Short mmCIF file of C-alpha atoms and ligand atoms in Angstrom, two decimals:
data_model
loop_
_atom_site.label_atom_id
_atom_site.label_comp_id
_atom_site.label_asym_id
_atom_site.label_seq_id
_atom_site.Cartn_x
_atom_site.Cartn_y
_atom_site.Cartn_z
CA MET U 239 19.34 -4.87 -5.17
CA ASN U 240 18.58 -7.86 -6.17
CA TYR U 241 15.96 -8.08 -9.15
CA ALA U 242 15.60 -11.98 -9.22
CA LYS U 243 12.48 -12.88 -7.44
CA LYS U 244 10.28 -15.72 -7.13
CA THR U 245 6.75 -15.41 -8.80
CA VAL U 246 3.35 -16.94 -8.71
CA ARG U 247 4.85 -19.70 -10.68
CA ASP U 248 7.29 -20.14 -8.39
CA VAL U 249 4.63 -21.14 -5.64
CA ASP U 250 1.70 -23.31 -5.37
CA VAL U 251 -1.39 -21.11 -5.25
CA THR U 252 -4.18 -23.98 -5.73
CA GLY U 253 -6.66 -24.11 -2.95
CA LYS U 254 -4.73 -20.92 -1.47
CA LYS U 255 -6.29 -17.59 -0.24
CA VAL U 256 -3.78 -14.97 -1.94
CA LEU U 257 -4.15 -11.38 -0.98
CA LEU U 258 -3.49 -9.79 -4.57
CA ARG U 259 -1.99 -5.85 -4.50
CA CYS U 260 -2.93 -4.51 -7.80
CA ASP U 261 -2.58 -0.68 -9.05
CA PHE U 262 -5.97 0.31 -9.50
CA ASN U 263 -5.11 3.86 -9.15
CA VAL U 264 -7.27 4.87 -12.30
CA PRO U 265 -7.92 8.24 -13.82
CA GLN U 266 -11.44 9.24 -12.76
CA ASP U 267 -13.48 12.02 -14.70
CA LYS U 268 -13.52 14.84 -11.67
CA GLU U 269 -17.23 15.39 -11.83
CA THR U 270 -18.81 11.89 -12.28
CA GLY U 271 -16.21 10.12 -11.33
CA ALA U 272 -16.55 7.87 -14.21
CA ILE U 273 -13.40 5.62 -14.87
CA THR U 274 -11.17 7.46 -17.94
CA SER U 275 -9.07 4.56 -18.67
CA ASP U 276 -8.90 1.09 -17.73
CA LYS U 277 -5.66 0.10 -18.82
CA ARG U 278 -4.18 -0.61 -15.27
CA ILE U 279 -7.33 -2.59 -14.48
CA VAL U 280 -6.75 -4.39 -17.97
CA ALA U 281 -2.88 -4.73 -17.13
CA ALA U 282 -3.83 -6.64 -13.98
CA LEU U 283 -5.61 -9.36 -15.81
CA PRO U 284 -2.82 -11.93 -16.72
CA THR U 285 -1.97 -12.60 -12.90
CA ILE U 286 -5.66 -12.31 -11.84
CA ARG U 287 -6.55 -14.84 -14.44
CA TYR U 288 -3.31 -17.06 -13.68
CA LEU U 289 -4.43 -17.33 -10.03
CA LEU U 290 -8.28 -17.87 -10.66
CA GLU U 291 -7.17 -20.78 -12.96
CA HIS U 292 -4.86 -22.37 -10.79
CA GLY U 293 -7.74 -22.84 -8.41
CA ALA U 294 -6.71 -19.56 -5.94
CA ALA U 295 -9.38 -17.25 -4.01
CA VAL U 296 -7.68 -13.68 -5.10
CA ILE U 297 -8.20 -11.30 -2.56
CA ALA U 298 -7.57 -8.15 -4.66
CA CYS U 299 -6.44 -4.66 -3.10
CA SER U 300 -5.57 -1.41 -4.15
CA HIS U 301 -5.16 2.18 -2.99
CA LEU U 302 -6.70 4.88 -5.32
CA GLY U 303 -6.27 8.68 -5.12
CA LYS U 304 -5.03 10.48 -1.91
CA PRO U 305 -8.16 10.15 0.80
CA LYS U 306 -7.04 12.82 3.27
CA ASN U 307 -9.14 11.56 6.78
CA GLY U 308 -10.33 8.13 6.21
CA PRO U 309 -12.93 6.94 3.76
CA ASP U 310 -14.06 9.31 1.27
CA PRO U 311 -17.15 7.76 -1.14
CA LYS U 312 -15.32 9.70 -4.03
CA LEU U 313 -12.42 7.41 -4.19
CA SER U 314 -14.13 4.06 -3.38
CA LEU U 315 -12.69 1.26 -5.17
CA GLU U 316 -16.38 0.18 -5.93
CA PRO U 317 -16.49 1.44 -9.58
CA VAL U 318 -13.31 -0.58 -10.15
CA ALA U 319 -14.74 -3.64 -9.25
CA VAL U 320 -17.45 -3.03 -11.54
CA ARG U 321 -15.21 -2.82 -14.49
CA LEU U 322 -13.01 -5.81 -13.59
CA SER U 323 -15.81 -8.21 -13.22
CA GLU U 324 -16.95 -6.69 -17.24
CA LEU U 325 -13.36 -7.57 -18.18
CA LEU U 326 -12.87 -10.93 -16.42
CA GLY U 327 -16.62 -12.02 -17.55
CA GLN U 328 -17.59 -13.41 -13.61
CA PRO U 329 -18.36 -11.53 -10.80
CA VAL U 330 -16.14 -9.51 -8.21
CA LEU U 331 -17.37 -9.26 -5.09
CA PHE U 332 -16.51 -6.38 -3.30
CA ALA U 333 -15.95 -5.27 0.40
CA HIS U 334 -17.06 -1.99 2.11
CA ASP U 335 -13.99 -2.13 4.18
CA VAL U 336 -10.02 -2.89 4.18
CA VAL U 337 -9.60 -5.21 7.10
CA GLY U 338 -13.14 -4.71 9.00
CA GLU U 339 -16.42 -6.93 9.52
CA ASP U 340 -17.18 -7.05 5.73
CA ALA U 341 -13.54 -8.03 4.08
CA LYS U 342 -13.15 -10.60 6.97
CA ALA U 343 -16.56 -12.13 6.55
CA LYS U 344 -16.29 -12.10 2.54
CA ALA U 345 -12.68 -13.42 2.30
CA ALA U 346 -13.25 -15.93 4.88
CA ALA U 347 -16.34 -17.25 2.56
CA LEU U 348 -14.42 -17.03 -0.58
CA GLN U 349 -14.03 -20.05 -2.69
CA PRO U 350 -11.26 -21.45 -5.21
CA GLY U 351 -11.77 -19.06 -8.51
CA GLN U 352 -13.86 -16.61 -6.69
CA ILE U 353 -12.40 -13.10 -6.46
CA LEU U 354 -13.08 -10.37 -3.97
CA LEU U 355 -11.90 -6.63 -4.12
CA LEU U 356 -11.25 -4.89 -0.94
CA GLU U 357 -12.34 -1.19 -0.27
CA ASN U 358 -9.51 1.69 -1.02
CA THR U 359 -6.44 0.78 1.51
CA ARG U 360 -5.81 4.24 2.19
CA PHE U 361 -9.22 4.44 3.84
CA GLU U 362 -7.09 3.09 6.46
CA PRO U 363 -4.80 5.43 8.20
CA GLY U 364 -2.14 2.72 8.98
CA GLU U 365 -1.55 2.20 4.74
CA THR U 366 0.77 5.05 4.37
CA LYS U 367 2.32 4.84 7.71
CA ASP U 368 3.39 1.11 6.85
CA ASP U 369 1.54 0.12 10.17
CA PRO U 370 2.50 -3.22 11.50
CA ALA U 371 -0.92 -3.49 12.65
CA LEU U 372 -2.64 -3.00 9.44
CA SER U 373 0.18 -5.53 7.86
CA LYS U 374 -1.17 -8.16 10.11
CA ALA U 375 -4.90 -7.27 9.28
CA LEU U 376 -4.44 -7.63 5.90
CA ALA U 377 -2.32 -11.10 6.05
CA SER U 378 -4.72 -12.68 8.34
CA LEU U 379 -7.02 -12.67 5.39
CA ALA U 380 -4.98 -15.01 3.01
CA ASP U 381 -2.26 -17.80 2.93
CA LEU U 382 -0.17 -15.78 0.37
CA TYR U 383 0.71 -12.27 -0.67
CA VAL U 384 1.12 -11.42 -4.52
CA SER U 385 2.23 -8.25 -5.05
CA ASP U 386 1.90 -6.65 -9.06
CA ALA U 387 1.41 -3.36 -8.23
CA PHE U 388 4.85 -1.77 -9.84
CA GLY U 389 3.15 1.54 -9.92
CA ALA U 390 3.48 1.52 -5.86
CA VAL U 391 6.52 -0.43 -5.45
CA HIS U 392 8.70 2.75 -4.65
CA ARG U 393 6.25 3.29 -1.31
CA ALA U 394 6.72 1.54 2.02
CA HIS U 395 3.40 1.16 2.91
CA ALA U 396 1.19 -1.75 4.50
CA SER U 397 -0.14 -3.35 1.45
CA THR U 398 2.90 -2.74 -0.91
CA ALA U 399 5.58 -4.25 1.94
CA GLY U 400 4.66 -4.11 5.44
CA VAL U 401 2.09 -7.40 4.95
CA ALA U 402 5.28 -9.22 3.32
CA ASP U 403 6.62 -9.19 6.88
CA TYR U 404 3.64 -11.55 7.93
CA LEU U 405 3.05 -13.68 4.80
CA PRO U 406 5.31 -15.24 1.96
CA ALA U 407 5.53 -13.05 -0.64
CA VAL U 408 5.97 -13.40 -4.49
CA SER U 409 5.54 -10.87 -7.74
CA GLY U 410 2.60 -11.39 -10.48
CA PHE U 411 3.69 -11.02 -13.99
CA LEU U 412 3.79 -7.21 -14.21
CA ILE U 413 6.38 -6.79 -11.72
CA GLN U 414 8.22 -9.72 -13.20
CA LYS U 415 8.39 -8.04 -16.30
CA GLU U 416 9.58 -4.79 -15.20
CA LEU U 417 12.39 -6.57 -13.20
CA GLU U 418 13.03 -8.19 -16.07
CA VAL U 419 13.61 -5.57 -18.51
CA LEU U 420 14.42 -2.51 -16.35
CA GLY U 421 16.30 -4.60 -13.93
CA GLY U 422 18.09 -6.26 -16.41
CA ALA U 423 19.11 -3.05 -18.52
CA ILE U 424 20.38 -1.80 -15.12
CA SER U 425 22.46 -4.72 -14.16
CA ASP U 426 23.60 -6.40 -17.16
CA PRO U 427 22.31 -4.27 -20.02
CA LYS U 428 23.31 -5.17 -23.83
CA ARG U 429 25.90 -2.51 -25.07
CA PRO U 430 26.10 0.28 -25.83
CA LEU U 431 23.81 1.41 -23.48
CA VAL U 432 22.12 4.86 -24.39
CA ALA U 433 20.22 6.82 -21.90
CA ILE U 434 17.93 9.37 -23.34
CA LEU U 435 16.89 12.14 -20.83
CA GLY U 436 14.85 15.02 -21.38
CA GLY U 437 11.63 16.10 -19.60
CA SER U 438 11.23 19.69 -17.63
CA LYS U 439 13.61 20.09 -14.70
CA VAL U 440 17.44 19.00 -13.83
CA SER U 441 15.95 18.79 -10.52
CA SER U 442 13.79 16.56 -10.88
CA LYS U 443 16.14 14.01 -12.42
CA ILE U 444 19.34 14.60 -10.69
CA GLY U 445 19.22 11.19 -9.13
CA VAL U 446 18.49 9.82 -12.64
CA ILE U 447 21.52 11.51 -14.26
CA ASN U 448 23.87 10.36 -11.68
CA ASN U 449 23.03 6.66 -11.72
CA LEU U 450 23.04 6.23 -15.38
CA LEU U 451 26.22 8.40 -15.46
CA GLU U 452 27.99 5.29 -13.91
CA ILE U 453 26.26 2.59 -16.16
CA ALA U 454 25.33 4.16 -19.54
CA ASP U 455 27.88 4.42 -22.55
CA THR U 456 26.34 7.66 -24.09
CA ILE U 457 23.86 9.94 -22.25
CA ILE U 458 21.37 12.09 -24.62
CA ILE U 459 19.95 15.16 -22.88
CA GLY U 460 17.00 17.10 -24.14
CA GLY U 461 13.98 18.60 -23.02
CA GLY U 462 13.93 21.66 -20.90
CA MET U 463 16.87 20.26 -18.53
CA ALA U 464 18.91 20.94 -21.49
CA TYR U 465 19.06 24.86 -21.20
CA THR U 466 20.38 24.50 -17.73
CA PHE U 467 23.50 22.42 -19.02
CA SER U 468 23.46 24.94 -21.78
CA ALA U 469 23.66 27.81 -19.26
CA ALA U 470 26.56 25.78 -17.61
CA GLN U 471 28.59 26.14 -20.83
CA GLY U 472 27.98 29.95 -20.69
CA GLY U 473 24.83 29.59 -23.27
CA LYS U 474 22.53 32.13 -23.59
CA VAL U 475 18.85 30.60 -23.02
CA GLY U 476 16.85 33.46 -23.15
CA GLU U 477 13.27 32.83 -21.37
CA SER U 478 13.71 29.01 -21.54
CA LEU U 479 12.79 26.76 -18.96
CA LEU U 480 16.30 27.41 -16.46
CA GLU U 481 17.22 26.25 -12.96
CA SER U 482 19.83 28.70 -11.90
CA ASP U 483 20.60 26.61 -8.78
CA TRP U 484 21.41 23.62 -10.68
CA ILE U 485 23.93 25.31 -13.11
CA ASP U 486 26.85 24.14 -11.03
CA TYR U 487 25.36 20.62 -10.79
CA SER U 488 25.06 20.39 -14.37
CA ARG U 489 28.59 21.34 -14.97
CA GLU U 490 29.83 18.86 -12.46
CA MET U 491 27.73 16.27 -14.57
CA ILE U 492 29.49 17.61 -18.02
CA ALA U 493 32.78 17.18 -16.31
CA LYS U 494 31.81 13.69 -14.62
CA ALA U 495 30.81 12.23 -17.79
CA ALA U 496 34.01 13.34 -19.49
CA ALA U 497 36.50 11.78 -16.81
CA LYS U 498 34.48 8.21 -16.90
CA GLY U 499 34.42 8.31 -20.89
CA VAL U 500 30.86 8.47 -21.28
CA LYS U 501 29.84 10.43 -24.41
CA LEU U 502 27.56 13.08 -23.27
CA LEU U 503 25.67 14.58 -25.85
CA LEU U 504 23.53 17.94 -25.52
CA PRO U 505 21.41 19.89 -27.93
CA VAL U 506 23.47 22.00 -30.95
CA ASP U 507 20.13 23.57 -32.00
CA THR U 508 16.78 24.49 -30.83
CA VAL U 509 13.29 25.46 -31.91
CA CYS U 510 12.49 28.55 -29.80
CA ALA U 511 9.11 30.10 -29.59
CA ASP U 512 8.12 33.58 -28.85
CA ALA U 513 5.78 32.59 -25.89
CA PHE U 514 4.74 29.16 -24.33
CA ALA U 515 1.78 28.37 -26.34
CA PRO U 516 0.60 25.58 -29.11
CA ASP U 517 0.47 28.68 -32.02
CA ALA U 518 3.47 30.88 -30.57
CA LYS U 519 5.95 32.03 -33.53
CA SER U 520 9.01 29.68 -33.69
CA GLN U 521 12.57 29.96 -35.14
CA VAL U 522 15.64 27.37 -35.10
CA VAL U 523 18.98 29.00 -33.80
CA LYS U 524 22.18 27.31 -32.24
CA ALA U 525 22.07 26.18 -29.09
CA GLY U 526 23.13 28.89 -26.42
CA GLU U 527 21.96 31.52 -28.61
CA ILE U 528 18.67 32.05 -27.74
CA PRO U 529 17.61 35.76 -28.50
CA ASP U 530 15.94 37.75 -25.54
CA GLY U 531 12.20 36.88 -25.36
CA TRP U 532 12.62 33.52 -26.97
CA GLN U 533 12.04 30.52 -25.22
CA GLY U 534 13.59 26.74 -26.35
CA LEU U 535 10.49 24.57 -26.76
CA ASP U 536 12.07 21.72 -28.71
CA ILE U 537 15.43 20.26 -29.73
CA GLY U 538 16.16 21.61 -33.21
CA PRO U 539 16.99 19.50 -36.95
CA GLU U 540 20.58 18.60 -36.64
CA THR U 541 20.23 17.73 -32.99
CA VAL U 542 17.48 15.31 -34.14
CA ALA U 543 19.73 13.91 -36.35
CA LEU U 544 22.85 13.39 -34.26
CA TYR U 545 20.32 11.97 -31.65
CA CYS U 546 18.81 9.49 -34.03
CA ALA U 547 22.52 8.41 -35.37
CA ALA U 548 23.86 7.89 -31.73
CA VAL U 549 20.64 5.43 -30.54
CA ALA U 550 20.96 3.58 -34.28
CA ASP U 551 23.33 0.93 -33.15
CA ALA U 552 22.71 1.18 -29.45
CA GLY U 553 21.99 -2.53 -27.60
CA THR U 554 19.80 -0.62 -24.99
CA VAL U 555 18.41 2.26 -24.86
CA ILE U 556 16.31 3.80 -21.60
CA TRP U 557 14.28 6.85 -22.18
CA ASN U 558 13.08 9.34 -19.54
CA GLY U 559 11.41 12.45 -20.31
CA PRO U 560 10.09 13.92 -23.54
CA LEU U 561 12.45 15.88 -25.85
CA GLY U 562 10.07 18.77 -26.05
CA VAL U 563 6.60 20.30 -25.51
CA PHE U 564 5.13 17.55 -27.35
CA GLU U 565 1.67 18.41 -25.84
CA PHE U 566 1.94 20.83 -28.47
CA PRO U 567 2.47 19.25 -31.89
CA ALA U 568 4.46 22.24 -33.13
CA PHE U 569 7.09 21.37 -30.51
CA ALA U 570 6.59 17.39 -30.68
CA LYS U 571 8.86 17.02 -33.59
CA GLY U 572 12.13 16.21 -31.66
CA THR U 573 10.07 13.44 -29.58
CA GLN U 574 8.46 12.25 -32.32
CA ALA U 575 11.87 11.92 -34.34
CA VAL U 576 13.66 10.08 -31.51
CA ALA U 577 10.52 7.82 -30.93
CA GLU U 578 10.79 6.79 -34.77
CA ALA U 579 14.41 6.29 -34.62
CA LEU U 580 13.85 3.69 -31.71
CA SER U 581 11.34 2.05 -33.32
CA LYS U 582 13.94 0.90 -36.21
CA THR U 583 16.69 0.17 -34.09
CA SER U 584 17.01 -3.13 -32.99
CA ALA U 585 17.88 -2.37 -29.40
CA ILE U 586 16.27 -3.02 -26.39
CA THR U 587 13.95 -0.05 -25.89
CA ILE U 588 12.68 0.76 -22.78
CA ILE U 589 10.34 4.06 -21.92
CA GLY U 590 10.20 4.97 -17.69
CA GLY U 591 8.20 8.17 -16.77
CA GLY U 592 4.96 8.86 -16.74
CA ASP U 593 5.11 12.05 -19.40
CA SER U 594 7.46 9.89 -21.46
CA ALA U 595 5.08 6.86 -21.63
CA ALA U 596 2.14 9.50 -22.65
CA ALA U 597 4.10 10.83 -25.15
CA VAL U 598 5.15 7.65 -26.94
CA GLU U 599 1.45 6.43 -26.46
CA GLN U 600 0.21 9.58 -28.18
CA LEU U 601 2.31 9.57 -31.16
CA GLY U 602 1.60 6.19 -31.85
CA TYR U 603 4.98 4.44 -30.80
CA ALA U 604 3.86 2.36 -27.96
CA ASP U 605 3.81 -0.92 -29.58
CA LYS U 606 7.15 -0.54 -31.29
CA MET U 607 8.95 -0.44 -28.33
CA THR U 608 10.17 -3.42 -26.04
CA HIS U 609 9.00 -2.08 -22.70
CA ILE U 610 7.15 0.86 -21.35
CA SER U 611 6.92 0.92 -17.70
CA THR U 612 3.82 0.93 -15.75
CA GLY U 613 5.09 2.61 -12.97
CA GLY U 614 5.98 6.62 -13.01
CA GLY U 615 7.47 7.74 -10.04
CA ALA U 616 8.23 3.89 -9.35
CA SER U 617 10.28 3.42 -12.67
CA LEU U 618 12.21 6.81 -11.86
CA GLU U 619 13.18 5.40 -8.80
CA PHE U 620 14.33 2.13 -10.11
CA LEU U 621 16.38 4.32 -12.74
CA GLU U 622 17.93 6.02 -9.80
CA GLY U 623 19.19 2.84 -8.52
CA LYS U 624 17.33 3.27 -5.40
CA GLU U 625 16.06 0.01 -3.69
CA LEU U 626 12.28 -0.41 -3.92
CA PRO U 627 10.88 -1.80 -0.91
CA GLY U 628 7.91 -3.37 -2.39
CA VAL U 629 10.39 -5.28 -4.40
CA ALA U 630 12.98 -5.87 -2.05
CA CYS U 631 10.05 -7.41 0.41
CA LEU U 632 9.43 -10.61 -2.09
CA LEU U 633 11.28 -13.81 -1.82
CA ASP U 634 14.22 -13.82 -3.85
CA ALA U 635 14.46 -16.65 -6.50
P1 ADP M 3 8.76 11.68 -17.06
O1 ADP M 3 7.05 12.19 -16.27
O2 ADP M 3 8.42 11.16 -18.31
O3 ADP M 3 9.48 11.72 -16.17
P2 ADP M 3 8.97 14.86 -16.95
O4 ADP M 3 7.59 14.96 -16.07
O5 ADP M 3 10.28 14.84 -16.42
O6 ADP M 3 9.11 13.51 -17.93
O7 ADP M 3 8.75 15.63 -18.08
C1 ADP M 3 7.52 16.12 -18.90
C2 ADP M 3 7.24 17.14 -19.23
O8 ADP M 3 8.26 18.02 -19.95
C3 ADP M 3 6.10 17.49 -20.37
O9 ADP M 3 5.16 17.94 -19.82
C4 ADP M 3 7.00 18.19 -21.58
O10 ADP M 3 6.06 19.36 -21.83
C5 ADP M 3 8.16 19.26 -20.62
N1 ADP M 3 9.30 19.80 -21.43
C6 ADP M 3 9.75 19.06 -22.30
N2 ADP M 3 10.64 19.83 -22.90
C7 ADP M 3 10.34 21.33 -22.66
C8 ADP M 3 10.79 22.16 -22.57
N3 ADP M 3 11.84 22.59 -23.58
N4 ADP M 3 10.26 23.61 -21.95
C9 ADP M 3 9.61 23.13 -21.07
N5 ADP M 3 8.97 21.81 -20.85
C10 ADP M 3 9.74 20.81 -21.51
MG1 MG M 4 5.83 13.68 -14.98
#
């Protein structure tokens, strides 16, 4: 996949109507609908400001949540328009439909320097079906398509990819940075490239493990998936998270790493608990020697030392998946120690995955990393080496 794509800086936006796909899929309070984090809106500001300052009329659009059967007032983007207006310090017009009469009229009347937000794109049944009729209707509102919704580029939907069949398409600054950093790390990494893979399940990371085995120099395994690897080596894992169906696969991965000369590091000790609970009783045991009734919830201190040493002289570190149940402070030590080690290396450090980003933020290391990907699912598919429809549809640089 080609990661070199044209950006808003490579085209003339002055006097143009720009359809800007954002990721305004913000978390909301279940009861009140209030926006609980405006991070994604803030992240879109640089591209929006650039376009407005360069004399474009911006028609922003996004999906929000998963409306089932058409419009659902609970999932209206109107509160996002209000917050966006506060952050931008200028009015944000709102269309009460996506490509209906209101959107058409307001888009037609929009002047350079003004911004309009369309209603939730998933209120249109054609959105998730990548229906050309919807793509065409969206395209007819504008002269240029700019995508800045990295969190949605793994989806081939009308507003994330289909619309690019009918308009010139370039990236905004968010996608540009993701492509530069993630794309660079995958296609031409500063070596040694160390991949840290954790999280809960092997099964959700098979694509990532497989692809990174092709390009990394070292692979570090932690988190719940480590116990399936341990079982593959004949270890006793007690009540730890174990995916019996993936033991053979894990064994194959160990063999593949050896054949390719990739260093594969597995935990040598583990912090196990007598229950899955924040205040569970815990003890440190050797990997593969977890007693019955106990479950591994974090990597142990010897493993921490081993893993911190392995990242110390890395050129690039890609991290996906927490190394323990970081949501419980007693079992966050492994994740925290490795985050600390990353904050001290001169390596390019890249965090992909929703929970991994949350862990690094919660533990206070967010501003110490080179890049924290803004797309959970999208960054995983990126690391899997898959073609992302929302990136592939953009003009090559
Ligand atoms: P990401 O969203 O970054 O891709 P995952 O969704 O794969 O990461 O995994 C995150 C989850 O893995 C966290 O909720 C964490 O509690 C869990 N986890 C990590 N280690 C363990 C473990 N030893 N046992 C059970 N769950 C674990
Ligand atoms: Mg996750």
